[in-house]
Amino acid sequence: MRLISARVTNFRNVVDSEEIVIDPEVTCLVGKNESGKTALLSALYRVHPVHEATTFEPAKDYPRWKLSKDRREQLVDDAIPVSAVFAIEDADRTAIAEVFGEGVLLSDTFGLQRTYGGEVTCTLDVDPTRATKNLFTTLKTPASLQAEFEDDLLMGNVALKSRKLTHTEDDEWAAEDLTGLQTELATRLGSNNTNGAVQALLIARLPKFFYFADYQSLPGRIDIDKLQGEETPGETGMQTARALLKLASTDAASLTDEDFEDRKAELETVSNEITQEVLTFWKQNEDLSIQIDIDKVTVPNQNGYNGATAVAKYLDIRVRDARHGFTNNFDQRSSGFRWFFSFLAAFSEFRDYEHGVVVLLDEPALTLHGRAQADFLNYIDERLAASTQVIFTTHSPFMVDPTKLDRVRIIEDRGARLGSVATQEVMAVGVDSLFPLQAALGYDIAQNLFIGPNNLVVEGTSDYTYLWLLSERLSALDREGLDAAWRVLPAGGAANIPSFVALMGQTLDVTTLIDGGPSAQTKLHNLADRGLLQKKRIFVTDQFTDGISPSDIEDLFDPKDYLHLYNLTFGTKLTKTSIPGRDRIVARIGRAVGAPFVDHGAPADYLLRHRQVQLPKLNDLTLNRFENLFRAINKTLI
C-alpha cells in the first residue's frame, strides 16, 4: 500500500493540521523553527511504527491548553491524534483475493485512525456476501448447508455453532462438510467478521514508518556490554550501532573474538563494508574510510590471585582521512558526516521490509554544506524514493527542489487556538514560512540565468526596460539593437554590481553597463586588475551621453524626449527651459520640482505600457545614442 494522505489533530501544538496530501515519492514539509514540523512527523510515525510499542500519551502529547477541559468531558481517550489513508495496490488486492476470493474488496483506499485510548479503527468497504459465496464455491458446499448460513462469514459461523446442526441421512451434506467449513472459517477469520478480517490482512500489509532524528546519531565510542541489550530499533544511537553491525552481517560477540586473526578479519570486514556503503553517497571528501577497532581495559583477576586481565570493553569507530594522513574518532568528524553516516546505518535495518517503508526525516542534513544538502536531496530522490516513500521536514532552501514545488507542503503555526496547519496554498501563509521556497527559487533562477556566456549586467529594472525597448525600436528600423544572444540581468543597484560580477564573473563571461558614478567604476576596474573581468567589457553611460558626466541611463535620451515621457508619467508640464543646466537630467528635474527624483522606474514602466505610441516619437539623437551603446556592447560578444 502507498500512503496518500494524513491528518493530525490534538497532538502537541497541532490542533488540526487539515489534510496533508502525500506525494507518491517525496513530500517536503517546509516551515520555520517551532512551526510544528517535528510534531507532525512524530504523530505520523505512530501510524504504523517500526517500534510497535510506540503509543500516544495524553499527558505528554495532548495540547496542554485543552487537556483539563477535554478530560472532564471524557473526550481524550476517543480523540484521534492521527489518521492516514492508503492507496490499495494490485499486490494487496491479490492477497485479499487469495483468502476471500474475487470481488470482496470494494474500496480503492484504506483508512486507519489511532486514538489516545489505543483503539485502531479502519475505513474500508467490502462485500461480505460475496466472500461467503466465494467460500461456498471453493469448498463446493451443498445447497442445504448453505441455506443454514448467513451472509457474513462470521455471522454464518456463529449461526452454525448456535444451532448445533447435525447431519441426517436426508441432507445433501456430510459431517465432514460442516467440519471443513468451520475449519476454513477459523483460518480465514480468527475472531473477526469479514470486514474485520480483511482489515486485519491489510493492516499486516501496511508499510512501516521509520523516523530518524539527531538523537539517534551513532556514538564514536561504544560500550560493548550495552550492545548486547534489547533496545528498541531506531530509538537511540546505541540501536544505530547494532544496525551498523547488522549491515556488515556481524555482531558484538564476533568482534570480540579472542583469536587475533579472526577478530582482526571481522573488524576489517565491517570497516570495508561500511566504507563502501557510506562513500557511495558521501561526495564531500572521498578520501575518508571507516576503521573499527576494539579498545581493551585491564580488570583484576577474579580467581583470587594477583594480576589482571585485558578485557575487550569498547568498540571504537574511527575515520581515516587519507587526504591529510590522520585518523580521529567518529565523534570528532563534522556533524554533517556523522548525521549522514548514522542515517545510513539506522535505515539499513528496515530498508528491505517486504511491505515497504515510509521514511520520516526530521530536518535531514541540516548541518551539511549547501552543496552537500543538494547531494543528499539527490540521494533521497534517486536512492530512497526508488523503493520507499519519504517525508522530510526542512527550513533550508537547499533541501527544496524548485523544479518540484508540487511536493512541498508549508507548515505554519497560527497561534494557540488554531495550532499548526499544513497547506499547499502559498498565498495563505506568512513571509517567514515562504522564505525557504523563495530562496530556493532565487538560487535556481540565478543558476539558470548564468548558464553560458554573454551576460549583460545592468543596475536595475529601468535600465533593463529602456535597453529592451530601444533595441526593439532600432531593430524595427533595420538599425542595430542588442544582439539576441545577450541575457540582460539587473543587479539591483550600482553598489551591487561589483559583488554581482565577482560572484558570477569567475566562471562566466560578463559585460557591465553602469551609470557614471566613481565608486562602482573603481570597484569594477579593481576586479579587472585581478583578472575577474575584462576592462573592455566595462561600459559607463558617460561614454554615450555627449559630455554629460556623471550620467545616468536617462541621459541617453534627448532631454525633450525624456521630459515628454516624464510629463506623461507624472502629469507635469516641465520644459527644457524649466530645467536649466548641463548635469544629469534627473538632478535638474529634482531641482525644478523641489525634491530629489528617485522614482526612475515609473517613466520606464510608462514607456513599456505605451510603447506602440511613444517609441515612434523618439528623435534621432535618442536613437543614435542607444545605437552607439548597443554597437559597442555587441562587439564584446563571445
XYZ file of C-alpha atoms in Angstrom:
638
model
C 0.000 0.000 0.000
C 1.013 3.577 -0.540
C 0.300 6.491 1.811
C -1.763 9.148 0.012
C -2.903 11.487 2.796
C -2.741 12.048 6.539
C -4.243 14.284 9.179
C -3.044 15.159 12.689
C -5.362 16.562 15.349
C -4.973 17.383 19.047
C -1.294 16.473 19.166
C 1.126 18.837 20.923
C 0.881 22.188 19.091
C -1.267 20.744 16.295
C -4.996 21.264 16.804
C -5.928 20.280 13.263
C -3.291 20.049 10.562
C -6.007 19.703 7.913
C -5.483 17.059 5.249
C -1.871 16.623 4.171
C -1.669 15.207 0.669
C 1.323 12.876 0.454
C 3.379 12.671 -2.733
C 3.861 9.151 -4.152
C 7.639 9.535 -3.754
C 8.840 12.536 -1.735
C 6.926 15.045 0.398
C 8.735 18.111 1.709
C 7.310 19.830 4.813
C 8.680 23.386 4.887
C 8.366 25.755 7.810
C 10.334 27.917 10.186
C 11.556 26.746 13.602
C 8.801 25.842 16.102
C 6.198 25.720 13.351
C 5.102 22.171 14.225
C 7.067 20.140 11.669
C 8.534 17.754 14.250
C 5.146 17.288 15.919
C 3.602 16.264 12.605
C 6.340 13.703 11.917
C 6.086 12.340 15.466
C 2.357 11.777 15.043
C 2.756 10.237 11.586
C 5.370 7.829 12.940
C 2.718 6.310 15.196
C 0.506 5.280 12.251
C 2.468 2.017 11.878
C 5.844 2.447 13.578
C 8.861 0.175 13.332
C 8.711 0.334 17.134
C 5.380 -1.326 17.790
C 5.275 -0.177 21.437
C 5.037 3.491 20.441
C 1.773 4.926 21.754
C 0.104 8.264 22.356
C 0.330 9.587 25.923
C -2.198 12.321 26.756
C -0.030 13.848 29.489
C 2.809 14.356 27.012
C 1.071 14.646 23.669
C -2.383 16.204 24.120
C -2.481 20.027 23.705
C -1.974 21.313 27.246
C -4.460 24.162 26.994
C -7.246 21.695 26.080
C -6.312 18.736 28.279
C -8.172 19.565 31.515
C -11.384 20.594 29.799
C -11.431 17.598 27.443
C -10.680 15.200 30.297
C -13.672 16.481 32.238
C -15.839 15.956 29.186
C -14.283 12.493 28.640
C -13.123 13.345 25.143
C -9.452 12.469 25.409
C -9.498 8.679 25.016
C -11.663 8.869 21.883
C -9.688 11.721 20.318
C -7.931 10.729 17.083
C -4.426 12.262 17.003
C -3.512 10.725 13.660
C -5.347 9.292 10.698
C -3.973 8.107 7.390
C -5.332 7.000 4.047
C -3.512 4.459 1.895
C -3.999 3.533 -1.743
C -4.697 -0.176 -2.133
C -2.395 -1.568 -4.812
C -2.585 -4.637 -7.054
C -0.483 -6.800 -4.720
C -2.879 -6.039 -1.861
C -5.896 -6.940 -3.960
C -4.261 -10.207 -4.923
C -3.535 -11.037 -1.274
C -7.179 -10.418 -0.324
C -8.458 -12.434 -3.281
C -6.278 -15.379 -2.277
C -8.054 -15.563 1.088
C -11.583 -14.294 0.380
C -11.940 -14.610 -3.377
C -12.511 -12.046 -6.111
C -14.879 -9.108 -5.801
C -14.849 -8.881 -1.997
C -12.849 -5.635 -1.817
C -14.913 -2.656 -2.970
C -12.552 0.153 -1.886
C -9.579 1.721 -3.632
C -8.363 3.183 -0.345
C -7.821 2.013 3.220
C -8.211 4.470 6.081
C -6.664 3.952 9.509
C -7.117 6.011 12.674
C -5.489 5.683 16.080
C -6.989 7.092 19.285
C -5.384 8.213 22.527
C -7.136 5.268 24.165
C -5.212 2.842 21.958
C -8.081 1.868 19.678
C -7.424 1.369 15.972
C -10.340 1.966 13.620
C -10.384 1.433 9.888
C -12.343 2.707 6.940
C -12.910 0.072 4.269
C -15.725 -1.124 2.054
C -16.093 -4.885 1.494
C -18.813 -7.221 0.264
C -19.335 -9.945 2.916
C -21.990 -11.696 0.838
C -19.508 -12.157 -1.992
C -16.954 -13.554 0.450
C -19.497 -16.094 1.654
C -20.386 -17.160 -1.885
C -16.726 -17.437 -2.813
C -16.149 -19.743 0.143
C -19.084 -21.928 -0.816
C -17.779 -22.177 -4.363
C -14.251 -23.039 -3.238
C -15.410 -25.767 -0.828
C -18.293 -26.905 -3.060
C -20.614 -26.536 -0.087
C -24.004 -28.311 -0.569
C -27.006 -26.025 -1.004
C -28.763 -27.328 2.096
C -25.788 -26.398 4.246
C -25.572 -23.003 2.527
C -29.176 -22.371 3.497
C -28.223 -22.543 7.179
C -25.574 -19.889 6.637
C -25.965 -16.116 6.980
C -24.419 -13.581 4.620
C -21.411 -12.620 6.683
C -18.789 -15.283 7.255
C -18.556 -14.644 10.991
C -22.306 -14.484 11.487
C -22.690 -17.670 9.483
C -20.135 -19.378 11.681
C -21.942 -18.215 14.823
C -25.195 -19.472 13.377
C -23.729 -22.874 12.691
C -22.386 -23.189 16.220
C -25.508 -21.894 17.938
C -27.853 -24.207 16.069
C -25.655 -27.226 16.658
C -26.542 -28.614 13.275
C -26.162 -32.360 12.914
C -26.065 -34.462 9.826
C -29.099 -36.596 8.881
C -29.487 -39.100 6.094
C -31.838 -36.762 4.211
C -29.314 -33.944 3.943
C -27.099 -33.392 0.932
C -24.063 -32.731 3.101
C -21.934 -34.925 5.268
C -20.452 -34.171 8.691
C -17.072 -33.512 7.105
C -18.638 -30.704 5.047
C -19.528 -28.879 8.250
C -16.156 -29.603 9.821
C -14.305 -28.383 6.741
C -16.399 -25.255 6.550
C -15.804 -24.403 10.206
C -12.059 -25.036 9.835
C -11.870 -22.678 6.880
C -13.828 -20.033 8.751
C -11.448 -20.197 11.708
C -8.447 -19.960 9.388
C -9.757 -17.019 7.392
C -11.486 -15.035 10.119
C -9.993 -15.707 13.503
C -12.389 -13.849 15.776
C -13.307 -11.209 13.155
C -16.230 -10.737 10.850
C -15.492 -10.462 7.122
C -14.806 -6.740 7.214
C -12.553 -7.100 10.252
C -10.643 -9.979 8.716
C -9.949 -8.020 5.527
C -8.890 -5.041 7.638
C -6.511 -7.231 9.660
C -4.973 -8.557 6.478
C -4.440 -5.031 5.144
C -3.013 -3.785 8.458
C -0.442 -6.566 8.238
C 0.474 -5.274 4.779
C 0.892 -1.621 5.768
C 4.306 -0.060 5.200
C 6.360 0.505 8.339
C 7.073 4.095 9.382
C 10.746 4.778 10.101
C 11.636 8.007 11.922
C 15.165 9.398 12.141
C 16.399 12.446 14.042
C 19.641 13.715 15.542
C 19.294 11.862 18.853
C 19.760 8.572 17.015
C 23.235 9.527 15.792
C 25.925 6.936 16.270
C 28.381 7.410 19.160
C 32.069 7.146 18.312
C 32.910 5.046 21.367
C 30.524 2.241 22.304
C 30.377 0.130 25.441
C 30.289 -3.443 24.112
C 28.205 -4.662 27.064
C 25.437 -2.259 26.059
C 25.488 -3.610 22.535
C 24.122 -6.881 23.905
C 20.923 -5.150 25.086
C 17.397 -5.459 23.777
C 16.846 -1.811 22.914
C 14.056 -0.983 20.538
C 15.100 -0.459 16.884
C 15.807 3.111 15.954
C 15.282 4.607 19.413
C 18.816 5.731 20.261
C 22.354 5.885 18.959
C 23.082 2.509 20.574
C 20.490 0.810 18.405
C 22.005 2.580 15.412
C 25.287 0.886 16.392
C 23.563 -2.508 16.374
C 22.119 -1.740 12.969
C 25.607 -0.824 11.806
C 26.924 -4.265 12.772
C 23.934 -5.956 11.191
C 24.690 -4.053 7.977
C 28.039 -5.848 7.899
C 26.431 -9.190 8.881
C 28.191 -9.405 12.241
C 27.575 -8.794 15.953
C 29.416 -7.694 19.074
C 30.414 -11.247 20.042
C 32.177 -11.819 16.734
C 34.094 -8.570 17.069
C 35.480 -9.564 20.479
C 36.769 -12.984 19.417
C 39.891 -13.875 21.411
C 41.720 -15.150 18.337
C 43.642 -12.161 16.947
C 43.384 -13.123 13.269
C 39.672 -13.893 13.474
C 38.950 -10.698 15.371
C 41.050 -8.581 13.016
C 39.441 -10.119 9.936
C 35.982 -9.416 11.347
C 36.868 -5.810 12.161
C 38.345 -5.199 8.707
C 35.318 -6.774 7.046
C 32.969 -4.453 8.924
C 35.167 -1.424 8.174
C 35.331 -2.147 4.441
C 31.622 -2.872 4.154
C 30.658 0.349 5.900
C 33.174 2.463 3.982
C 31.822 1.228 0.664
C 28.223 1.932 1.690
C 28.896 5.433 3.016
C 31.232 6.693 0.314
C 28.816 5.646 -2.404
C 26.853 8.752 -1.419
C 29.238 10.984 0.558
C 30.919 13.187 -2.035
C 32.322 15.971 0.160
C 35.546 14.090 0.919
C 36.033 10.809 -0.900
C 39.389 10.174 0.821
C 37.696 9.018 4.025
C 37.484 5.435 5.219
C 35.938 3.872 8.300
C 38.046 1.907 10.751
C 36.518 -0.083 13.617
C 38.729 -1.271 16.448
C 38.487 -2.793 19.901
C 39.783 -0.973 22.974
C 40.556 -3.188 25.955
C 40.614 -2.327 29.641
C 42.524 -4.043 32.421
C 40.460 -5.643 35.203
C 41.608 -7.562 38.297
C 41.592 -11.324 38.065
C 38.547 -12.933 39.615
C 40.333 -16.146 40.727
C 41.779 -14.706 43.913
C 45.332 -14.482 42.609
C 47.239 -11.293 41.982
C 47.317 -9.916 38.479
C 44.955 -8.506 35.899
C 43.419 -9.411 32.575
C 42.830 -7.292 29.467
C 39.149 -7.441 28.519
C 37.531 -6.061 25.382
C 35.419 -3.173 26.603
C 34.807 -0.574 23.899
C 34.126 -0.544 20.206
C 35.862 2.482 18.692
C 34.702 3.892 15.358
C 37.446 5.919 13.740
C 37.656 7.754 10.438
C 40.825 7.786 8.372
C 41.403 10.869 6.220
C 43.872 9.816 3.504
C 43.918 13.348 2.118
C 45.532 14.673 5.302
C 47.097 11.454 6.592
C 45.480 11.008 10.023
C 42.683 9.211 11.863
C 40.370 10.523 14.532
C 37.322 9.362 16.435
C 33.972 9.422 14.679
C 32.690 11.925 17.273
C 35.306 14.429 16.104
C 34.181 14.471 12.488
C 31.801 17.090 11.152
C 28.226 16.881 12.409
C 27.073 16.579 8.810
C 29.184 13.478 8.160
C 28.083 11.915 11.456
C 24.418 12.508 10.642
C 24.723 11.033 7.146
C 26.693 8.013 8.345
C 24.269 7.357 11.218
C 21.205 7.593 8.995
C 22.568 5.048 6.523
C 23.350 2.664 9.365
C 19.998 3.065 11.143
C 17.898 2.804 7.990
C 19.725 -0.303 6.762
C 17.833 -2.347 9.359
C 14.453 -1.636 7.784
C 15.035 -0.843 4.117
C 14.181 -4.381 2.969
C 10.879 -4.674 4.838
C 8.629 -6.644 2.475
C 5.682 -4.232 2.522
C 7.737 -1.093 2.176
C 8.799 1.737 4.437
C 7.695 5.333 4.844
C 10.841 7.233 5.829
C 10.306 10.250 8.096
C 13.333 12.540 8.298
C 13.323 15.413 10.766
C 15.497 18.277 9.448
C 17.809 15.953 7.494
C 21.302 17.091 6.524
C 20.794 20.413 8.306
C 24.459 20.634 9.310
C 25.717 19.830 5.825
C 27.138 22.453 3.491
C 24.626 23.787 0.946
C 26.056 21.696 -1.887
C 26.151 18.628 0.353
C 22.471 19.210 1.191
C 21.757 19.231 -2.536
C 23.694 15.945 -2.802
C 21.577 14.459 -0.020
C 18.418 15.668 -1.749
C 19.610 13.779 -4.833
C 20.186 10.722 -2.620
C 16.586 10.993 -1.405
C 15.265 11.236 -4.968
C 17.492 8.660 -6.612
C 18.024 6.056 -3.885
C 15.412 6.315 -1.154
C 12.406 7.265 -3.271
C 13.106 4.382 -5.644
C 11.880 1.924 -3.002
C 10.260 3.974 -0.215
C 8.088 6.983 0.352
C 9.954 9.833 2.020
C 8.514 12.654 4.106
C 11.043 15.148 5.401
C 10.971 18.497 7.161
C 13.265 21.428 6.439
C 13.730 25.163 6.603
C 16.775 25.095 4.327
C 16.371 26.363 0.742
C 18.976 23.823 -0.391
C 16.623 20.996 0.580
C 13.812 22.382 -1.602
C 13.840 21.316 -5.245
C 12.461 24.325 -7.165
C 11.548 22.072 -10.094
C 9.266 20.002 -7.828
C 7.352 22.556 -5.803
C 4.210 20.444 -6.155
C 5.580 18.135 -3.466
C 6.078 20.964 -0.938
C 3.657 21.426 1.952
C 4.029 24.579 4.042
C 3.728 24.178 7.815
C 2.727 27.263 9.791
C 1.795 27.798 13.446
C -1.264 30.053 13.524
C -1.431 30.569 17.261
C -2.569 28.692 20.359
C -6.197 28.230 19.313
C -5.573 27.202 15.712
C -2.194 25.500 16.118
C -0.028 24.261 13.257
C -1.553 23.658 9.855
C -0.251 22.244 6.595
C -1.123 23.820 3.270
C -0.119 23.943 -0.374
C -1.585 27.428 -0.778
C 1.430 29.737 -0.782
C -0.737 32.865 -0.700
C -2.227 31.781 2.623
C 0.987 31.785 4.668
C 3.347 34.399 6.064
C 6.616 35.666 4.653
C 8.773 33.711 7.116
C 7.141 30.431 6.127
C 7.669 31.190 2.456
C 11.327 32.157 2.787
C 12.854 28.701 2.056
C 10.789 28.455 -1.137
C 11.681 31.979 -2.202
C 15.356 31.369 -1.517
C 15.312 28.074 -3.400
C 13.609 29.693 -6.377
C 16.043 32.614 -6.313
C 19.037 30.289 -6.206
C 17.655 28.203 -9.053
C 16.891 31.270 -11.160
C 20.399 32.576 -10.587
C 21.923 29.254 -11.578
C 19.867 29.064 -14.752
C 20.384 32.699 -15.686
C 24.135 32.328 -15.541
C 24.499 29.199 -17.617
C 26.657 30.184 -20.562
C 28.346 33.398 -21.759
C 27.023 36.797 -22.861
C 25.572 38.156 -19.657
C 24.964 41.908 -19.676
C 24.725 43.161 -16.093
C 22.936 46.478 -15.559
C 21.950 48.403 -12.451
C 18.188 47.997 -12.235
C 14.930 47.092 -13.895
C 14.509 50.527 -15.501
C 17.855 50.061 -17.291
C 16.640 46.648 -18.465
C 13.375 48.129 -19.730
C 14.996 51.005 -21.638
C 17.590 48.746 -23.284
C 14.996 46.224 -24.360
C 12.519 48.810 -25.720
C 15.115 50.890 -27.585
C 16.625 47.735 -29.027
C 13.167 46.745 -30.236
C 12.652 50.159 -31.853
C 16.041 50.201 -33.583
C 15.571 46.671 -34.902
C 12.202 47.687 -36.336
C 14.038 50.459 -38.236
C 16.674 47.979 -39.544
C 19.265 49.556 -37.272
C 21.487 47.826 -34.718
C 19.894 46.829 -31.443
C 21.141 44.474 -28.761
C 22.111 41.088 -30.121
C 19.573 38.379 -29.196
C 22.377 36.386 -27.540
C 22.531 38.789 -24.595
C 20.909 37.999 -21.255
C 20.287 41.329 -19.561
C 20.484 40.919 -15.781
C 19.539 43.697 -13.316
C 21.798 43.666 -10.239
C 19.598 45.851 -8.037
C 21.748 48.975 -7.964
C 25.203 50.240 -8.850
C 26.578 49.255 -5.437
C 25.633 45.616 -6.080
C 27.275 45.275 -9.480
C 30.872 44.693 -8.301
C 29.799 41.925 -5.904
C 27.459 40.534 -8.529
C 30.255 40.318 -11.065
C 32.772 38.988 -8.522
C 30.451 36.118 -7.670
C 29.408 35.223 -11.207
C 32.171 36.522 -13.418
C 34.808 33.997 -12.365
C 33.323 31.243 -14.497
C 31.156 33.202 -16.928
C 31.525 35.970 -19.495
C 30.106 39.231 -18.184
C 29.747 42.681 -19.718
C 28.625 45.516 -17.467
C 26.851 48.821 -18.044
C 26.864 51.268 -15.146
C 25.928 54.878 -14.559
C 28.694 57.432 -14.229
C 29.422 57.167 -10.509
C 33.059 56.872 -9.407
C 32.594 54.239 -6.681
C 31.222 51.410 -8.848
C 33.708 52.203 -11.620
C 36.650 51.925 -9.238
C 35.475 48.582 -7.865
C 34.881 47.150 -11.339
C 38.309 48.229 -12.532
C 39.796 46.588 -9.447
C 38.069 43.359 -10.484
C 39.560 43.774 -13.944
C 43.021 44.233 -12.432
C 42.559 40.910 -10.613
C 41.594 39.151 -13.832
C 37.939 38.658 -12.908
C 36.597 40.994 -15.590
C 37.891 42.375 -18.879
C 38.274 46.154 -18.927
C 36.959 46.330 -22.468
C 33.692 44.854 -21.158
C 33.071 47.659 -18.656
C 30.811 50.357 -20.100
C 29.797 53.629 -18.453
C 26.845 55.687 -19.697
C 29.195 58.721 -19.778
C 30.745 57.252 -22.936
C 27.495 57.750 -24.882
C 25.909 60.937 -23.490
C 27.878 63.595 -25.385
C 29.750 65.089 -22.438
C 27.273 64.664 -19.568
C 29.319 63.278 -16.687
C 28.472 61.718 -14.356
C 25.414 60.465 -16.173
C 22.500 58.036 -15.839
C 20.861 55.890 -18.478
C 18.144 58.589 -18.707
C 20.801 60.897 -20.183
C 20.953 58.775 -23.322
C 17.563 60.272 -24.190
C 17.328 63.667 -25.851
C 16.122 65.917 -22.980
C 12.988 66.729 -24.981
C 12.186 63.028 -25.345
C 12.722 62.281 -21.676
C 10.736 65.308 -20.467
C 7.856 64.297 -22.728
C 7.914 60.831 -21.127
C 8.258 62.291 -17.620
C 5.311 64.682 -18.072
C 3.061 61.896 -19.352
C 4.041 59.730 -16.387
C 3.582 62.283 -13.612
C 1.099 64.733 -15.166
C 3.567 67.658 -15.134
C 4.430 70.292 -17.765
C 8.195 70.612 -17.498
C 10.106 72.021 -20.472
C 13.784 72.137 -21.337
C 13.962 75.797 -20.272
C 12.439 74.982 -16.863
C 15.308 72.597 -16.029
C 18.462 74.595 -16.834
C 21.954 73.105 -16.565
C 24.290 70.580 -18.212
C 24.351 67.933 -15.471
C 22.236 64.785 -15.100
C 18.651 65.255 -16.221
C 17.211 63.599 -13.113
C 19.176 66.064 -10.941
C 17.839 69.004 -12.982
C 14.257 67.695 -12.661
C 14.775 67.346 -8.898
C 15.797 70.976 -8.615
C 12.821 72.086 -10.692
C 10.226 70.210 -8.608
C 11.945 70.890 -5.297
C 12.548 67.249 -4.340
C 15.104 64.592 -5.372
C 13.930 62.440 -8.258
C 14.056 58.819 -7.107
C 11.252 57.058 -8.982
C 13.324 56.033 -12.005
C 11.076 53.054 -12.719
C 7.843 54.961 -13.356
C 8.792 56.575 -16.715
C 10.297 53.256 -17.862
C 7.076 51.483 -16.951
C 5.004 54.110 -18.811
C 7.117 53.680 -21.939
C 6.736 49.916 -21.691
C 2.950 50.124 -21.410
C 2.589 52.675 -24.224
C 5.481 51.621 -26.469
C 3.353 51.327 -29.609
C 2.569 55.048 -29.395
C 5.637 56.500 -27.692
C 8.580 54.649 -29.288
C 7.912 56.090 -32.793
C 8.050 59.620 -31.273
C 11.685 59.278 -30.127
C 14.002 61.513 -32.166
C 17.287 60.711 -33.887
C 19.516 61.958 -31.057
C 17.971 59.433 -28.670
C 18.120 56.620 -31.217
C 21.716 57.414 -32.210
C 22.978 57.340 -28.626
C 21.347 53.999 -27.869
C 22.545 52.533 -31.174
C 26.133 53.568 -30.373
C 25.775 51.882 -26.985
C 24.382 48.678 -28.485
C 27.076 48.581 -31.150
C 29.825 48.824 -28.508
C 28.216 46.175 -26.274
C 27.671 43.760 -29.172
C 31.379 43.862 -30.011
C 32.096 42.126 -26.690
C 30.004 39.084 -27.576
C 31.874 35.810 -27.271
